XYZ file of C-alpha atoms in Angstrom:
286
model
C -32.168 7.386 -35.870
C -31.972 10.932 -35.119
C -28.991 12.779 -33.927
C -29.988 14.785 -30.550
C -29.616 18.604 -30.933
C -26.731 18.853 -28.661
C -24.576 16.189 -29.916
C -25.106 18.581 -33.498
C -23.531 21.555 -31.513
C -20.988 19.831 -30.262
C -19.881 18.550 -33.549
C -20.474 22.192 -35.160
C -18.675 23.577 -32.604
C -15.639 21.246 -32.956
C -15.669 21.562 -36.748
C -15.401 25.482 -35.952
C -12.634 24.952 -33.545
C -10.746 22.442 -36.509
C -11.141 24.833 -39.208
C -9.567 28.069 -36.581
C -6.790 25.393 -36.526
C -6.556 24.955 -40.034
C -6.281 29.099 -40.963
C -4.562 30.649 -37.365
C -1.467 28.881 -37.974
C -0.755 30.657 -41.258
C -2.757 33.976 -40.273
C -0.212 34.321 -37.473
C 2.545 34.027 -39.705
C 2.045 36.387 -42.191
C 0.591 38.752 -39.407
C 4.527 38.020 -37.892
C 6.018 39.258 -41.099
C 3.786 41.744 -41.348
C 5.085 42.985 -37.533
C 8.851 42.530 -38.319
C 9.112 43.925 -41.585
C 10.587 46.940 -40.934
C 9.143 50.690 -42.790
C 11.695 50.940 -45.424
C 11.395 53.255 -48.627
C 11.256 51.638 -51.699
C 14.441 50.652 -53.214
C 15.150 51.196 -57.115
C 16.971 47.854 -57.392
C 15.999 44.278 -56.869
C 15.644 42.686 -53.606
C 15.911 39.072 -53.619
C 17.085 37.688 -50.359
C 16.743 34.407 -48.018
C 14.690 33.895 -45.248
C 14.245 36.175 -42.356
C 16.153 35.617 -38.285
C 13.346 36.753 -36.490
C 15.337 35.659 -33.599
C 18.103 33.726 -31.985
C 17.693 30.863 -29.284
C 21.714 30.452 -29.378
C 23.260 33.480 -30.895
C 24.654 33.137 -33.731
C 24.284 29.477 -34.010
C 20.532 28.511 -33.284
C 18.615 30.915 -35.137
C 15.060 30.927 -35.988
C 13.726 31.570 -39.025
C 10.846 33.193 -41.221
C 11.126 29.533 -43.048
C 11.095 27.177 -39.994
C 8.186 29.199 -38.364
C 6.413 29.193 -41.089
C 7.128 25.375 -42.183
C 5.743 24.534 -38.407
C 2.664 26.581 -39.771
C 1.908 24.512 -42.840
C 2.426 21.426 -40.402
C -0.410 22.742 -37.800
C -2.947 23.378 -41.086
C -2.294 20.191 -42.348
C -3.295 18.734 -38.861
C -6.097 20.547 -38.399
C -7.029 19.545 -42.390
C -6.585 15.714 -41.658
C -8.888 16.515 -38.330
C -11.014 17.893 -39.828
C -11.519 15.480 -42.946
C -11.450 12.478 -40.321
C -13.755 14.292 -37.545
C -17.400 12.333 -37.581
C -16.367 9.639 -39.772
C -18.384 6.451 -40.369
C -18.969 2.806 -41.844
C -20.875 3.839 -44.607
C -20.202 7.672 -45.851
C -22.817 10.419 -45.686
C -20.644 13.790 -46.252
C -18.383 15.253 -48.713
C -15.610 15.428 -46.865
C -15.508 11.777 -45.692
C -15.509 11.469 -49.286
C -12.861 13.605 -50.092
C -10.674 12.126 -46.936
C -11.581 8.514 -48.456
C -10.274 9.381 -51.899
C -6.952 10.828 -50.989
C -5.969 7.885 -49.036
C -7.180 5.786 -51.952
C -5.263 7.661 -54.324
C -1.619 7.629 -52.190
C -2.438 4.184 -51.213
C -2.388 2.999 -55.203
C 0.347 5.424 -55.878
C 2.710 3.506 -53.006
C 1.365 -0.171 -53.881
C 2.046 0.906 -57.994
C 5.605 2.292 -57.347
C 6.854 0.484 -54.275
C 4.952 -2.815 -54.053
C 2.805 -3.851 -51.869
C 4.883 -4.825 -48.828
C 5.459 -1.398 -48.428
C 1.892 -0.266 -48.036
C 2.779 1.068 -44.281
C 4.677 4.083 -46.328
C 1.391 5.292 -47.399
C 1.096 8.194 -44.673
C 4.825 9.116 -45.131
C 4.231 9.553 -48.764
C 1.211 11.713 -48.315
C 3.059 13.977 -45.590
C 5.488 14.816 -47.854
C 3.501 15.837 -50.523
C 1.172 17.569 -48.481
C 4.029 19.696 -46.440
C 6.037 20.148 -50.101
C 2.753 21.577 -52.108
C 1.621 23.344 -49.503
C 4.816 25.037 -48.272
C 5.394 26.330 -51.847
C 1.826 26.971 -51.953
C 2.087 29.569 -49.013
C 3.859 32.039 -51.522
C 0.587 32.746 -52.571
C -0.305 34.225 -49.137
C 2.927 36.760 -49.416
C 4.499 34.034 -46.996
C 8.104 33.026 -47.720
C 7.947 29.409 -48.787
C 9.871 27.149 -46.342
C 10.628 25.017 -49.988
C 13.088 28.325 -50.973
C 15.178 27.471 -47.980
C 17.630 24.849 -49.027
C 18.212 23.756 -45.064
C 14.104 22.900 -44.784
C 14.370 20.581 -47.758
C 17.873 19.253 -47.133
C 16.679 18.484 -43.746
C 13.491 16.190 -45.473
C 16.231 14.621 -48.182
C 18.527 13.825 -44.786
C 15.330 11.590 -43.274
C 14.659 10.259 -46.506
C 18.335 9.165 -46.648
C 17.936 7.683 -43.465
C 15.307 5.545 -44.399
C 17.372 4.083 -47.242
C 19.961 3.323 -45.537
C 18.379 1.987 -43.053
C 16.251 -0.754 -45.367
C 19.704 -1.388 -47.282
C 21.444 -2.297 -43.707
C 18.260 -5.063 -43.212
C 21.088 -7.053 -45.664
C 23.268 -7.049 -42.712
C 26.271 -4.433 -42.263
C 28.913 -6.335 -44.481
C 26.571 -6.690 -47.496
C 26.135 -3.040 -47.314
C 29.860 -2.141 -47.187
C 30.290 -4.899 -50.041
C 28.386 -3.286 -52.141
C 30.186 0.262 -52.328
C 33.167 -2.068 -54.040
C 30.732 -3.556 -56.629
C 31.427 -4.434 -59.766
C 34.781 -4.604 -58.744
C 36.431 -2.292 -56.126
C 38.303 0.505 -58.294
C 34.555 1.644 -58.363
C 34.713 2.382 -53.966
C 35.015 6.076 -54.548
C 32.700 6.687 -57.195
C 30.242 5.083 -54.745
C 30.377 6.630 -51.877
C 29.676 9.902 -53.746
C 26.735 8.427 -55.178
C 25.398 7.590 -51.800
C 25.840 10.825 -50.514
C 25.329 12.727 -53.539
C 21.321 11.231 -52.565
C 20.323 13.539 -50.188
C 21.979 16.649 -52.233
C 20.870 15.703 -55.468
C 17.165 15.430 -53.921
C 17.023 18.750 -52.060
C 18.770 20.761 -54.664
C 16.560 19.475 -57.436
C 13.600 20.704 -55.313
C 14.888 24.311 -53.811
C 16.437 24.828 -57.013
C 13.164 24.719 -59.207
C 11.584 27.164 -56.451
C 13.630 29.496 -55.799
C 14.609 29.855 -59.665
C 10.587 30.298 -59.747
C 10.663 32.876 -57.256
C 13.861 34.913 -58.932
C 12.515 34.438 -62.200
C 9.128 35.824 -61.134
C 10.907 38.901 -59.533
C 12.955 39.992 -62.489
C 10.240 40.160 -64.707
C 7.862 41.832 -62.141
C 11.103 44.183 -61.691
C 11.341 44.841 -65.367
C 7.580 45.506 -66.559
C 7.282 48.125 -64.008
C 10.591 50.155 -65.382
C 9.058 49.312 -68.375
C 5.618 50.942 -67.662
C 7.665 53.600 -66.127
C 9.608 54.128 -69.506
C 6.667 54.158 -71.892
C 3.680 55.325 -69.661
C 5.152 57.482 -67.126
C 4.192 60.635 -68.915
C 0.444 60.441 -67.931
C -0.285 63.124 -65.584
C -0.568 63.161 -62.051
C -0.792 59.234 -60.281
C -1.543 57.542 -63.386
C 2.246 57.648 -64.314
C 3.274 55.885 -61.079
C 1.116 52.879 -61.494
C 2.666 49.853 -63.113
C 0.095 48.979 -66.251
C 2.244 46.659 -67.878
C 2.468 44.396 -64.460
C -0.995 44.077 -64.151
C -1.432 40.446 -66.022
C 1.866 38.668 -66.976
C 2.949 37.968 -63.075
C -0.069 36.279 -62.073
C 0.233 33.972 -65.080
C 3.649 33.777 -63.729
C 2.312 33.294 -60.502
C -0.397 30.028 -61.643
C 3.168 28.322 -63.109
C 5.950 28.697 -60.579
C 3.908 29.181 -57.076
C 1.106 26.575 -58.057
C 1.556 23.963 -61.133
C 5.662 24.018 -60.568
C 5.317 23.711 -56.617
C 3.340 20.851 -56.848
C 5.256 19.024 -59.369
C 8.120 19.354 -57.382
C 6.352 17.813 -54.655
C 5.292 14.806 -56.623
C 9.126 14.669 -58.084
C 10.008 14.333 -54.273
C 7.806 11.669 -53.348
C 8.432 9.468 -56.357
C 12.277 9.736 -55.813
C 11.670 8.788 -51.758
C 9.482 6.120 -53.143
C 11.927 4.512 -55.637
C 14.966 4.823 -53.402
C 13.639 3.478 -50.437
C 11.959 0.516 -52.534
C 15.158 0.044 -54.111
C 16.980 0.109 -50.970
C 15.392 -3.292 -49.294
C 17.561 -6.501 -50.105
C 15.971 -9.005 -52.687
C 16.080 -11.662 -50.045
């Protein structure tokens, strides 16, 4: 059966519009930074500093952000990705990206039912959310965006849902068996866990901003110190050929493939298996 030429164009053209969805988001962001950064000369020092107010809704108490407007864009790609994987779908698969669509959902699907079990199959989108927003959010360094996953009040605020979601499947036990069980083994033990309930939340976001942003330092000190290095040794060639940075050329990009791209997405898999085992952890045996 044929398709008729203008159900083609409307599918191309919807496909076009998807994909426009997929790269505006993050084109208007760094286009943002690029507007608000203001002309500054170039400072001998290094400049490591936290996200960006680009402006306040309640001054000083509501402010917003170079990482929550650019978190927000790595939400609006990753819609327009799943729209775009989904868009056109059928029974029986005839493109690549059907394909690709089926085989993530088949992968996070036996990732939940291996780790959790399978009565908690209906965590399947939640787990690939997260890892999508965490990879790609420290992924967005790449783009000379600042990575919403070096802002410790983007993750903290994921840990705080995830911590949610525990405690609500531990309160399924009913509200005394919960409280009972911050006096278990016996009750001398109360303090020590409470802190261990709320130590949760912290222990999970600081794990995961800490590993970035010690990337993103690290990454900067070196870069820092091979171009006062080229400076030192090379900076007698004549005319502009002492001002350019040899020795940088090389070492921060391998830099670069470890802390932006291999440690980013680690740290999003560390995330989800950690919401994975506490929540599964969380539900009462009977």
């Amino acid at each position: 059966m044929k398709i008729p030429v203008e159900n083609k164009k409307n599918s191309r053209l919807v496909d076009a519009l998807l994909v426009l969805l997929i790269i505006l988001p993050l084109a208007l962001a760094m286009a943002l930074k690029i507007c608000t950064t203001p002309d500054a000369p170039l400072e001998d020092g290094v400049v490591i500093s936290g996200a960006r107010v680009y402006f306040y809704i309640i001054k000083p108490d509501w402010p917003i952000t170079e990482a929550q407007v650019n978190s927000w864009a790595v939400i609006l790609s990753i819609l327009g990705v799943c729209l775009y994987l989904t868009h056109g779908i059928k029974v029986i698969p005839d493109s690549k990206r059907q394909l690709a669509a089926e085989w993530i959902v088949d992968t996070v699907n036996k990732l939940v039912k291996s780790n959790m079990g399978e009565q908690f199959m209906g965590f399947a989108p939640f787990v690939a959310g997260i890892l999508a927003l965490s990879a790609l959010s420290s992924l967005s360094s790449l783009l000379g965006l600042f990575a919403p996953t070096s802002d410790l009040n983007i993750v903290l605020g994921w840990a705080i849902l995830v911590f949610i979601l525990i405690t609500h499947y531990k309160l399924k036990g009913g509200l005394w068996n919960y409280i009972k069980g911050f006096f278990s083994p016996i009750p001398v033990f109360a303090p020590l866990n409470i802190i261990g309930e709320v130590a949760t939340p912290i222990s999970m976001s600081f794990r995961h901003y800490g590993n970035v942003m010690s990337g993103m330092v690290i990454s900067t000190l070196i870069a820092y110190a091979l171009r006062s290095l080229s400076n030192m040794l090379l900076g007698w060639l004549p005319g502009m050929l002492g001002k350019i940075p040899f020795l940088q050329v090389g070492l921060p990009a391998v830099l670069s493939l470890y802390f932006d791209i291999f440690s980013g997405c680690m740290q999003a898999f560390i995330f989800a298996m950690l919401t994975m085992m506490f929540v599964a952890t969380a539900v009462p045996e009977e």
